[in-house]
Short mmCIF file of C-alpha atoms in Angstrom, two decimals:
data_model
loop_
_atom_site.label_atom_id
_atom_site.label_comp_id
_atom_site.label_asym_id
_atom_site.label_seq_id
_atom_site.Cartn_x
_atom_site.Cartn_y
_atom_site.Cartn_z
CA UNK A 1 -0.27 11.40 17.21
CA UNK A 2 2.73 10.11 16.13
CA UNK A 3 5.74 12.49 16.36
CA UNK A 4 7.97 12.98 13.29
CA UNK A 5 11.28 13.37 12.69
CA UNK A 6 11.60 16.54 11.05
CA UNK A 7 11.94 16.67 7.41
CA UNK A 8 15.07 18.04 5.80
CA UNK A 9 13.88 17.53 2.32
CA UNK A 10 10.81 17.42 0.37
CA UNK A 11 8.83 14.21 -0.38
CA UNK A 12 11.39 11.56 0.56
CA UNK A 13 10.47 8.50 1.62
CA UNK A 14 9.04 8.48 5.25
CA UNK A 15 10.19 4.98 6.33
CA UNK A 16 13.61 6.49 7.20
CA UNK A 17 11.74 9.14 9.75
CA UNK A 18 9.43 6.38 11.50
CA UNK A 19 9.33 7.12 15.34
CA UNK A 20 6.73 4.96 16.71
CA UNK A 21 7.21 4.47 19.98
CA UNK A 22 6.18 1.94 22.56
CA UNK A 23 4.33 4.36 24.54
CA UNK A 24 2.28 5.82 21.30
CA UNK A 25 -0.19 2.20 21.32
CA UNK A 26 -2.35 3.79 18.85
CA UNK A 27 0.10 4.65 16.20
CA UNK A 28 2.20 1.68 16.72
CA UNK A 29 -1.14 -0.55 16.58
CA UNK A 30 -2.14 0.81 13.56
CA UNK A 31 1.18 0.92 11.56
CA UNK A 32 2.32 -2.44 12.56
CA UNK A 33 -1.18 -4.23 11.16
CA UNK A 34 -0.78 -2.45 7.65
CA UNK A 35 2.56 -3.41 7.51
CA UNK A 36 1.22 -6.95 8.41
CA UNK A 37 -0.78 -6.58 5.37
CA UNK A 38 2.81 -6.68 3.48
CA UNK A 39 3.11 -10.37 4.59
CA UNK A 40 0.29 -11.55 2.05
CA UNK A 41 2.93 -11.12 -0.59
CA UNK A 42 4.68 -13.88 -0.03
CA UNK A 43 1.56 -16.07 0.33
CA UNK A 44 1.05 -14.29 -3.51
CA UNK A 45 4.08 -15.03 -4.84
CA UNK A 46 4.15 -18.29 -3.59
CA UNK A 47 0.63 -19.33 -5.61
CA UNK A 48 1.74 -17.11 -8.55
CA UNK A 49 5.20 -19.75 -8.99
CA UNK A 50 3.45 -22.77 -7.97
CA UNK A 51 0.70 -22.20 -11.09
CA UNK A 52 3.29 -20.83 -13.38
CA UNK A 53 5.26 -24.57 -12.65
CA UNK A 54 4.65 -28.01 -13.40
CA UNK A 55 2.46 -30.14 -11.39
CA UNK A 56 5.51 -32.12 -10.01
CA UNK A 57 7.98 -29.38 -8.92
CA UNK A 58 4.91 -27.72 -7.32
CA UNK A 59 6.03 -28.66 -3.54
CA UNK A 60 9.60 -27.33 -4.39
CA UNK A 61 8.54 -23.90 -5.42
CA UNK A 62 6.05 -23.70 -2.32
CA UNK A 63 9.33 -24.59 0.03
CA UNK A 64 11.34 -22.67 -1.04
CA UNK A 65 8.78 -19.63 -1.30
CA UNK A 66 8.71 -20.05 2.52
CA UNK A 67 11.99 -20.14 3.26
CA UNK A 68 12.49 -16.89 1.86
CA UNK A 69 10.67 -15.30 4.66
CA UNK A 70 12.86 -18.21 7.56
CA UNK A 71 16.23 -17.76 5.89
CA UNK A 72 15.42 -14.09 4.52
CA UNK A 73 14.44 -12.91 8.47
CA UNK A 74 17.62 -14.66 10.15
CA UNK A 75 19.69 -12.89 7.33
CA UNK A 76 18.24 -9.43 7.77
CA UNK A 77 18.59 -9.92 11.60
CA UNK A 78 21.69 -10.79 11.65
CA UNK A 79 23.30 -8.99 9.07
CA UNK A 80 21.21 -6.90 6.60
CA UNK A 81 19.47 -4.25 8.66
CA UNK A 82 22.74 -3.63 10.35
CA UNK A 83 23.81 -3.00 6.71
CA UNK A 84 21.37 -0.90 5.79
CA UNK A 85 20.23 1.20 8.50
CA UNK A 86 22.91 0.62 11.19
CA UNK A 87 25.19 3.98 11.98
CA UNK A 88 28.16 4.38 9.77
CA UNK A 89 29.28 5.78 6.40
CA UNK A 90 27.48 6.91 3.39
CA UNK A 91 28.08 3.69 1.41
CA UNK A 92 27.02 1.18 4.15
CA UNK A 93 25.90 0.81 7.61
CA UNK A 94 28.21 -0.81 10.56
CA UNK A 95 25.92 -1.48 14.02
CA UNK A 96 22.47 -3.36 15.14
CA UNK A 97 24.13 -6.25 14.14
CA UNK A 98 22.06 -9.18 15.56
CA UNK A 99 19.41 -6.39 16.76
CA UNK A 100 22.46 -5.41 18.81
CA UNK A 101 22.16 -2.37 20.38
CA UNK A 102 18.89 -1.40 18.52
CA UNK A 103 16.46 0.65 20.64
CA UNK A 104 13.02 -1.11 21.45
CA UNK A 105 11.06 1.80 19.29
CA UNK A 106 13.09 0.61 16.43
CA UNK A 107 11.60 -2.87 16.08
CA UNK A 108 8.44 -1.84 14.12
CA UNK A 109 10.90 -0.35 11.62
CA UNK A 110 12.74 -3.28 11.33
CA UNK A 111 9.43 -5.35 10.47
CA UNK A 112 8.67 -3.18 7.91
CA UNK A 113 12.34 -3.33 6.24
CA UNK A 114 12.41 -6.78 6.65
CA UNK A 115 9.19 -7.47 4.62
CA UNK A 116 10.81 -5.48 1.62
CA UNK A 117 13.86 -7.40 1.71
CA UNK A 118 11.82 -10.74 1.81
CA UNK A 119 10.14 -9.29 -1.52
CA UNK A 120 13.74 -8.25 -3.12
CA UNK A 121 14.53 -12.17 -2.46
CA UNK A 122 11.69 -13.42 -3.63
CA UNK A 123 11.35 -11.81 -6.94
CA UNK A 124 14.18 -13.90 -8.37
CA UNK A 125 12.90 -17.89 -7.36
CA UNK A 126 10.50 -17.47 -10.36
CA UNK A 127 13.09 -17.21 -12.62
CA UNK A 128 14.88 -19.91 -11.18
CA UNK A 129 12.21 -22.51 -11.13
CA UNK A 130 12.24 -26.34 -12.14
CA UNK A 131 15.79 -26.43 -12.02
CA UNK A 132 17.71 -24.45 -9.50
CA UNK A 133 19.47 -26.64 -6.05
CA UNK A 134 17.98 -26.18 -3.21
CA UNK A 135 21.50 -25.30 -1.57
CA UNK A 136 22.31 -22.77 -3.75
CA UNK A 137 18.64 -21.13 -3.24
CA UNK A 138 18.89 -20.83 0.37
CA UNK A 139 22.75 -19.51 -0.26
CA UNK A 140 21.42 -17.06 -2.79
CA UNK A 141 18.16 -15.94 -0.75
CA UNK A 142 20.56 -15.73 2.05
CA UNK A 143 22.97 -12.91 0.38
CA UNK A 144 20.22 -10.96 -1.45
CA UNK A 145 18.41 -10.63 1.49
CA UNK A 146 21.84 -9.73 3.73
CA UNK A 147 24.28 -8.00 1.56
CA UNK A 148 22.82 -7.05 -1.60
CA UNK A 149 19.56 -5.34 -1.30
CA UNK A 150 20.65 -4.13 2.15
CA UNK A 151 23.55 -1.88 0.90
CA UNK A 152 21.52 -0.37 -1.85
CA UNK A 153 18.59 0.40 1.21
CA UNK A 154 21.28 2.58 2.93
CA UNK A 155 21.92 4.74 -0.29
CA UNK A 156 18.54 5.46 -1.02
CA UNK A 157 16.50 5.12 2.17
CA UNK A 158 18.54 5.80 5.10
CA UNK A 159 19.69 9.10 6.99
CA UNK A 160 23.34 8.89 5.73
CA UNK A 161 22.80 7.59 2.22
CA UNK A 162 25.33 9.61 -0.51
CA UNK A 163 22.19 8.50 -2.58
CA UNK A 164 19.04 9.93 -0.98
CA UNK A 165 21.38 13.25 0.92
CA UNK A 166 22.46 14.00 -2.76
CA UNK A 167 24.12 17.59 -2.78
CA UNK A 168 22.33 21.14 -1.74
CA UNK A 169 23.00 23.60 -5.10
CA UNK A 170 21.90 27.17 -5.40
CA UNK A 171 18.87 28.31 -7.31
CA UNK A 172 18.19 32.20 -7.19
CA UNK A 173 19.23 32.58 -3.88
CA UNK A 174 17.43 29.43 -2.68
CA UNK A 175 19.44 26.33 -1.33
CA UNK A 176 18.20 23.26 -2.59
CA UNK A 177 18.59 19.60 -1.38
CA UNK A 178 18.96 17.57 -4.25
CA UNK A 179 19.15 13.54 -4.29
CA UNK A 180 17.93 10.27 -5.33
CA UNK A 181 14.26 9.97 -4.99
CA UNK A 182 12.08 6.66 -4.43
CA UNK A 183 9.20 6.70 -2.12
CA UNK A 184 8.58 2.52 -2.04
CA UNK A 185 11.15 0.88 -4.07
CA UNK A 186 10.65 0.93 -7.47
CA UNK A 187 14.79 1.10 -8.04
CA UNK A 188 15.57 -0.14 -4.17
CA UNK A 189 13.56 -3.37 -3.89
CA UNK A 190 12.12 -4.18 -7.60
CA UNK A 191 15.05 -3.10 -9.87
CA UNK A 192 17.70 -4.93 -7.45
CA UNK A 193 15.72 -8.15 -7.74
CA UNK A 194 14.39 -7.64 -10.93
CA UNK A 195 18.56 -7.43 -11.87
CA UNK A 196 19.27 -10.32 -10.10
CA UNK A 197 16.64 -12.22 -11.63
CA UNK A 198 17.93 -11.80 -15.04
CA UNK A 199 21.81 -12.42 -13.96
CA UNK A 200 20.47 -15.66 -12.07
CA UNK A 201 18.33 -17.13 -15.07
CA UNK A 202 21.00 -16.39 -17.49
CA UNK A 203 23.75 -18.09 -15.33
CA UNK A 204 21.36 -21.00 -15.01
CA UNK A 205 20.50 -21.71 -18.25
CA UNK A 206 17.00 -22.33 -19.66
CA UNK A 207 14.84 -25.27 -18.29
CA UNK A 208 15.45 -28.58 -21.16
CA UNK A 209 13.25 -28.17 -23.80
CA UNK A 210 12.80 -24.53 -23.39
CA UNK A 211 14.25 -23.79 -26.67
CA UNK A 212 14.00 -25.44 -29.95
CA UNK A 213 17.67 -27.29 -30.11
CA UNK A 214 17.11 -26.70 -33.89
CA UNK A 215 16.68 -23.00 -35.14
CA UNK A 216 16.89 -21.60 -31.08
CA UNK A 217 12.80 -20.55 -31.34
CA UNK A 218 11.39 -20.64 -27.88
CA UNK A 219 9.18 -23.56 -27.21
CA UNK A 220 6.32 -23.03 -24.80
CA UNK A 221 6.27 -24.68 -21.29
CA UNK A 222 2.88 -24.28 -19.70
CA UNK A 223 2.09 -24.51 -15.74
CA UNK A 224 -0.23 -26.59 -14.60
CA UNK A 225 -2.62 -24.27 -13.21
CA UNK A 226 -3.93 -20.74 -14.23
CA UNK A 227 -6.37 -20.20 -11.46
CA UNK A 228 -3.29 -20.92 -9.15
CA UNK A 229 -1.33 -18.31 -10.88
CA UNK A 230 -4.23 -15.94 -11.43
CA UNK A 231 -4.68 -16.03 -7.30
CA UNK A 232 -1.00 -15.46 -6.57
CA UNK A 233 -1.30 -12.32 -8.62
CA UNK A 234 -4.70 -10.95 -7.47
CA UNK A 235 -3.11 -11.11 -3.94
CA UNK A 236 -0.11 -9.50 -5.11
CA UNK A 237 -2.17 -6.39 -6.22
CA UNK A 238 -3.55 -6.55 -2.35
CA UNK A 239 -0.49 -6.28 -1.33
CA UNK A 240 0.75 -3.74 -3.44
CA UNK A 241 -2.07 -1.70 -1.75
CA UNK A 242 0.07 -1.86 1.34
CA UNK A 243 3.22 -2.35 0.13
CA UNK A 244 3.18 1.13 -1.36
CA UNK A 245 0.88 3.08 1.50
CA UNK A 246 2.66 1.57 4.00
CA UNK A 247 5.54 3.24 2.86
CA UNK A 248 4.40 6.45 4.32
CA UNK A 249 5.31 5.07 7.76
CA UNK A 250 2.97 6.63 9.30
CA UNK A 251 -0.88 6.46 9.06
CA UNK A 252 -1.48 8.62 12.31
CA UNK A 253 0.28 12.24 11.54
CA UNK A 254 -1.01 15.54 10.06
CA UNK A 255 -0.73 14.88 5.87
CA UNK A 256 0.01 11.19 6.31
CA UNK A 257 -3.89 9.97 5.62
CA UNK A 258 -3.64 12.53 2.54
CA UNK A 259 -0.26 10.77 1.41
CA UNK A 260 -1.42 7.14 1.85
CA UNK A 261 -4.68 7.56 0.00
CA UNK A 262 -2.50 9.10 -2.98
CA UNK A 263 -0.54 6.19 -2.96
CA UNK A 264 -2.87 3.91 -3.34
CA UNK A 265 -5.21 5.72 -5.79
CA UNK A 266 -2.16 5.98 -8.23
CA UNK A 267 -1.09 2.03 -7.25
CA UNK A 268 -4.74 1.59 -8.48
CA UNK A 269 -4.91 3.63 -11.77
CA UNK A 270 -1.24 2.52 -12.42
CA UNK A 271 -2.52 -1.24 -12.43
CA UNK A 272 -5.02 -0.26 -14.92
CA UNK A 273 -2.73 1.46 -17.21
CA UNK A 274 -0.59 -1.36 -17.04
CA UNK A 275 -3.26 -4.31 -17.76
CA UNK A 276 -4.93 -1.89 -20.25
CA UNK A 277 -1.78 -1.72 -22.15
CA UNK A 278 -0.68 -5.44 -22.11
CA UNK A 279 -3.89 -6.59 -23.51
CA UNK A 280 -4.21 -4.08 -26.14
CA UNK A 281 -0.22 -4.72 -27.04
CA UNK A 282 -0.37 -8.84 -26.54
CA UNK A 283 -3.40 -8.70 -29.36
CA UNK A 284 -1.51 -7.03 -31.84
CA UNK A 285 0.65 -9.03 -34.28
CA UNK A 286 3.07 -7.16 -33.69
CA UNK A 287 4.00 -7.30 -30.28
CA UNK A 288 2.16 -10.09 -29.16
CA UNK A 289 0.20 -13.64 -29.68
CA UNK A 290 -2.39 -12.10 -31.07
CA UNK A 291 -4.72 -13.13 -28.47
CA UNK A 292 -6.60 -12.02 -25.18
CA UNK A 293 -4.18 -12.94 -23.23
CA UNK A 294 -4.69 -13.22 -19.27
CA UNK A 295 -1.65 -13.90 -17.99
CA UNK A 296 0.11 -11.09 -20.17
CA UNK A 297 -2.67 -8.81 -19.21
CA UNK A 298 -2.04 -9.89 -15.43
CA UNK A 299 1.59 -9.25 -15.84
CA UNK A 300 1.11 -6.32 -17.14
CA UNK A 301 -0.94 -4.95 -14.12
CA UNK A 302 1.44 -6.41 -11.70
CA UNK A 303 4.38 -4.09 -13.89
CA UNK A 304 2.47 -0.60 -13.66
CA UNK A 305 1.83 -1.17 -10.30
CA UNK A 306 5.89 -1.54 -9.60
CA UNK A 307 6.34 1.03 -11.83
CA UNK A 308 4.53 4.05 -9.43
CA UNK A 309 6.01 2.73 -6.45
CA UNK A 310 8.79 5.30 -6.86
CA UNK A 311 6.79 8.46 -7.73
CA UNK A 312 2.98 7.24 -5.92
CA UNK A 313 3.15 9.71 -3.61
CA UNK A 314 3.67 12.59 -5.63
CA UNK A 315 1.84 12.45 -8.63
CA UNK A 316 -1.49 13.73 -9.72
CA UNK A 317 -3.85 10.63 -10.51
CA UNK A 318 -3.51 11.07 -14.56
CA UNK A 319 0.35 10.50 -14.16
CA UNK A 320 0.11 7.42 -12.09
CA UNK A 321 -2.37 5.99 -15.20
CA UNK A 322 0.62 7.09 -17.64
CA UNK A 323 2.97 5.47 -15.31
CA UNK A 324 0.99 2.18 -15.57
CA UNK A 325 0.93 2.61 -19.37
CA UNK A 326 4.78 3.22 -19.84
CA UNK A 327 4.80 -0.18 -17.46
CA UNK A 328 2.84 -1.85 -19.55
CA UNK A 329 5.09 -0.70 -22.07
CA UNK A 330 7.98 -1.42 -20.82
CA UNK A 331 6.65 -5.45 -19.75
CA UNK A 332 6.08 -5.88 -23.16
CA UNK A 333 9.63 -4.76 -25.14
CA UNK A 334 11.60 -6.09 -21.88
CA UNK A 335 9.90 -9.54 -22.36
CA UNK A 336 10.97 -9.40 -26.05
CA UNK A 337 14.04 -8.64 -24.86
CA UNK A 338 14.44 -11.42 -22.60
CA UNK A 339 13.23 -14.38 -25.00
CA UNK A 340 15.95 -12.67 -28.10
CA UNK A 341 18.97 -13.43 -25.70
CA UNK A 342 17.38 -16.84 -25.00
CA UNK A 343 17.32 -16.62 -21.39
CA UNK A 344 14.25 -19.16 -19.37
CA UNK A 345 12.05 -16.66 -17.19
CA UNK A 346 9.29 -18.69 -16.50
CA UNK A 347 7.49 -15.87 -14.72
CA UNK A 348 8.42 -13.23 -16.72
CA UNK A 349 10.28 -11.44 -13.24
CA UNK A 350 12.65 -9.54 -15.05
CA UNK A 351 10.19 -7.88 -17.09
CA UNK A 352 7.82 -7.15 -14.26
CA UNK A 353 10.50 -5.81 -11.91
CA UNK A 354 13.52 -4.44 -13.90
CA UNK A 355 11.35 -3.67 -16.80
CA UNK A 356 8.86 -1.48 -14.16
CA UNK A 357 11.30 -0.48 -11.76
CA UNK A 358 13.30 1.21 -14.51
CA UNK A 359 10.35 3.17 -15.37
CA UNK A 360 9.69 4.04 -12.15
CA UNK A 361 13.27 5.75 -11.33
CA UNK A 362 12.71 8.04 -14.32
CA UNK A 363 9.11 8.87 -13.93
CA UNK A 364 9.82 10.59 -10.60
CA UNK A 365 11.51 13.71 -11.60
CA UNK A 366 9.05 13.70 -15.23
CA UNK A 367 5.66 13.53 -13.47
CA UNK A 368 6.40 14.98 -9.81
CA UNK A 369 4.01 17.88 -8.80
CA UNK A 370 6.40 19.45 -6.91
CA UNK A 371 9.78 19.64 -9.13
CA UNK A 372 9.14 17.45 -12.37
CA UNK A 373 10.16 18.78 -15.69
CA UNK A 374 6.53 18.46 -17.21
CA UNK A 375 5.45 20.65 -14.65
CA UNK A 376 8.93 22.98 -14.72
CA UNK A 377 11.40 22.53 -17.45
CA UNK A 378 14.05 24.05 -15.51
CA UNK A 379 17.18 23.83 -14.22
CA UNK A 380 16.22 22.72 -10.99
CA UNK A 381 14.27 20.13 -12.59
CA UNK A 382 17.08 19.03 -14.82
CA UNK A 383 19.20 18.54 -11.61
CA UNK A 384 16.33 16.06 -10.08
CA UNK A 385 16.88 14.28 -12.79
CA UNK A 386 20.32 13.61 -13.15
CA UNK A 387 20.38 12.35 -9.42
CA UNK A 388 17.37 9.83 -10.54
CA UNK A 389 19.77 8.33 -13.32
CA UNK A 390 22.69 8.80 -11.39
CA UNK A 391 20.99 6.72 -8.76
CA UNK A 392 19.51 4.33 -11.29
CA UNK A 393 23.22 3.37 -13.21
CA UNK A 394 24.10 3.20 -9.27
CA UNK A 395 21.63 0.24 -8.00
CA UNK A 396 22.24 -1.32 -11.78
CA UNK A 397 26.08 -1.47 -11.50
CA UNK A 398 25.45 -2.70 -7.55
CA UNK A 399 23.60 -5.77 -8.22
CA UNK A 400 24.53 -6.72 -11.74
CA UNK A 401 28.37 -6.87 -10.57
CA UNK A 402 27.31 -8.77 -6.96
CA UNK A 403 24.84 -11.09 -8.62
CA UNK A 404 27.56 -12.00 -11.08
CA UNK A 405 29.53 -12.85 -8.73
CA UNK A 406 26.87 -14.64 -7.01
CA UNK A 407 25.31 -16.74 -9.20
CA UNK A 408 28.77 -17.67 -11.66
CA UNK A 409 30.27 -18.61 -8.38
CA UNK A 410 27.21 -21.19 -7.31
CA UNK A 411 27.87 -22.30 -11.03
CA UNK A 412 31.37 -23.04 -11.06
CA UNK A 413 30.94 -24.66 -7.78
CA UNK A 414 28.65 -27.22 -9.88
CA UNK A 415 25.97 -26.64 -6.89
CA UNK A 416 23.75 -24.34 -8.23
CA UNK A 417 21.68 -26.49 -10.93
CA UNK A 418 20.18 -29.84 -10.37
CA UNK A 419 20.93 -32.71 -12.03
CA UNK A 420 19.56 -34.05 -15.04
CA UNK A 421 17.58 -36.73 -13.53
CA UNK A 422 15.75 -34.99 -11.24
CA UNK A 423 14.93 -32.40 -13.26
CA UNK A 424 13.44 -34.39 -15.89
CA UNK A 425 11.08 -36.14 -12.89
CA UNK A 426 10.84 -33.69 -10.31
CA UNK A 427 12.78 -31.60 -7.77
CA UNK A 428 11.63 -33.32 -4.79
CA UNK A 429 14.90 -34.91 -3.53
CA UNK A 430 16.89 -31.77 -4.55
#
């Protein structure tokens, strides 16, 4: 079997202990082909855009769905995993640069970081869509992938995070460990992009015609094809399947087959919470359209499921379908949100990621079997969840500052939006 680095906390996330080793085919094998299941993401995010778009900036989307993966991998090679899992201080990491110096057993770990930082790009081109340069999106995909996400992975996820190590305190004798929990991203990878998705849209502006140049209402701009969309998200719940047992690290070692199956169980009933809630929300007056709506409902799913990521592997099944719910929840009032400060998300990203992750950084020390306050209502418990909004005000300050920066800067530079020709045809020369 696989051997482990030993543990020095309880019910962290694995990925930071991986050893799989060269010589250990089996484990390696089998790790590095459910990892590989991770990859399908993009693929679903990619058909997700493309239907959510219209017809003639179809191609664009597609590119530059791709090139997050090209530009994202020579950005986390070069730069980003040295950043976040290199040797150096609590705040960030300062070796592997380049893959220099990284040991051969390492590689399968990089893979599997790389894939998340991919997703933490990728999150944000929906929100960008039908109007954004195709400079500034390889610049932007380039630094989200390499410096943004990448410093917030070293907090939370590697050995000498100030995040994840937290403080040891006292409890009747007993010395605790207490830090930022977040088993597969729900405030790592999904709030980060979900944050930079809002900051990027916002500095933007919304597509032309997107609001009503009258009395500001917002006026509906449909995609050109639902059963694109509708495909991009039923392969994004795949690979949320993966994307959250995966983050075990291990599928070979005593507990780990236990731990994965938990993951995905809750990924499951979270989904449903989340889609149950949408619909029944989206057909009140209230909060929605009054309708059935699919896409909502679809949106919805896609929201619970980021919303357990953070807590999947240590709930009890009827707190990952609450999870989903307060998802759902959240989807719904963030989307609100969005529309009221008249900001163009065409996918809805920041209320799927931001909106979820949020939920899932405070759900971990609510619902957790092991220290949550439903289960406690202690002090010990109270201290779990300080950390988990001490780490959450952490990763929002992070990227909201940087992608300020970021995406003001591409602005002022006049190179982040396209011109008005093109984007009244199509994006094809830009």
């Amino acid at each position: 079997m696989c051997e482990n680095f030993t543990k020095t906390k309880t019910k962290l996330p694995i990925s930071q202990y991986i050893c799989i080793t060269l010589t250990n085919r089996p484990c390696s094998l089998y790790y590095v082909c459910f990892v590989t299941l991770l990859t399908v993401m993009q693929a679903g995010f990619a058909f997700l855009e493309a239907g959510a778009v219209r017809s003639r900036n179809t191609v664009n989307i597609l590119i530059k769905n791709a090139l997050d993966s090209f530009f994202g991998g020579v950005s986390y090679w070069l730069v980003g995993y040295a950043l976040a899992f290199g040797k150096g201080n609590p705040f960030i990491g300062a070796s592997y640069f380049a893959h220099s110096g990284l040991p051969a057993t390492m590689y399968a770990h990089w893979f599997f970081q790389f894939v998340f930082a991919a997703t933490a790009a990728t999150i944000v081109s929906g929100a960008v869509a039908e109007r954004c340069d195709f400079t500034a999106y390889i610049i932007y995909s380039s630094v989200v992938t390499g410096f943004i996400y990448p410093v917030v992975t070293h907090w939370a996820w590697s050995e000498e995070g100030w995040l994840v190590n937290g403080r040891t305190y006292q409890f009747d004798g007993e010395l605790v460990d207490i830090g930022y929990n977040d088993f597969a991203g729900s405030g790592v990878v999904h709030m980060v992009g979900g944050i930079a998705t809002f900051v990027g849209a916002l500095a933007l502006g919304p597509r032309i015609g997107r609001f009503d140049k009258g009395d500001g209402s917002p006026v509906e701009i449909r995609g050109h094809s639902i059963p694109f969309a509708s495909l991009g998200g039923f392969i994004l719940v795949f690979g949320f399947f993966a994307f959250n047992g995966s983050s075990q690290g291990s599928i070979s070692g005593e507990g780990d087959g236990a731990t994965v199956a938990l993951a995905v169980t809750n990924t499951v009933l979270a989904a449903s919470g989340g889609a149950f809630t949408t619909l029944v929300l989206n057909k009140t007056k209230y909060f929605g359209d009054s309708k059935w709506s699919f896409l909502t409902t679809l949106n919805g799913c896609l929201t619970g499921m980021v919303a357990v990521c953070a807590g999947c592997n240590q709930f009890k099944s009827y707190f990952g379908f609450i999870t989903g719910v307060l998802g759902g929840i959240a989807y719904m009032v963030t989307t609100w949100l969005v529309l009221k400060l008249k900001v163009d998300d065409p996918l809805d990203a920041t209320a799927v990621h931001f909106g979820g992750g949020v939920v899932g950084v405070l759900t971990v020390p609510l619902f957790s079997y092991d220290y949550g306050v439903f289960y406690n209502w202690d002090v010990k418990s109270g201290y779990y969840l300080a950390w988990q909004v001490a780490g959450l005000a952490a990763i929002f300050s992070w990227a909201a500052v940087l992608s300020l920066v970021l995406f003001f800067s591409l602005k002022k530079l006049n190179i982040f939006r396209v011109p008005y020709e093109y984007e009244v045809k199509d994006l094809s020369g830009v």
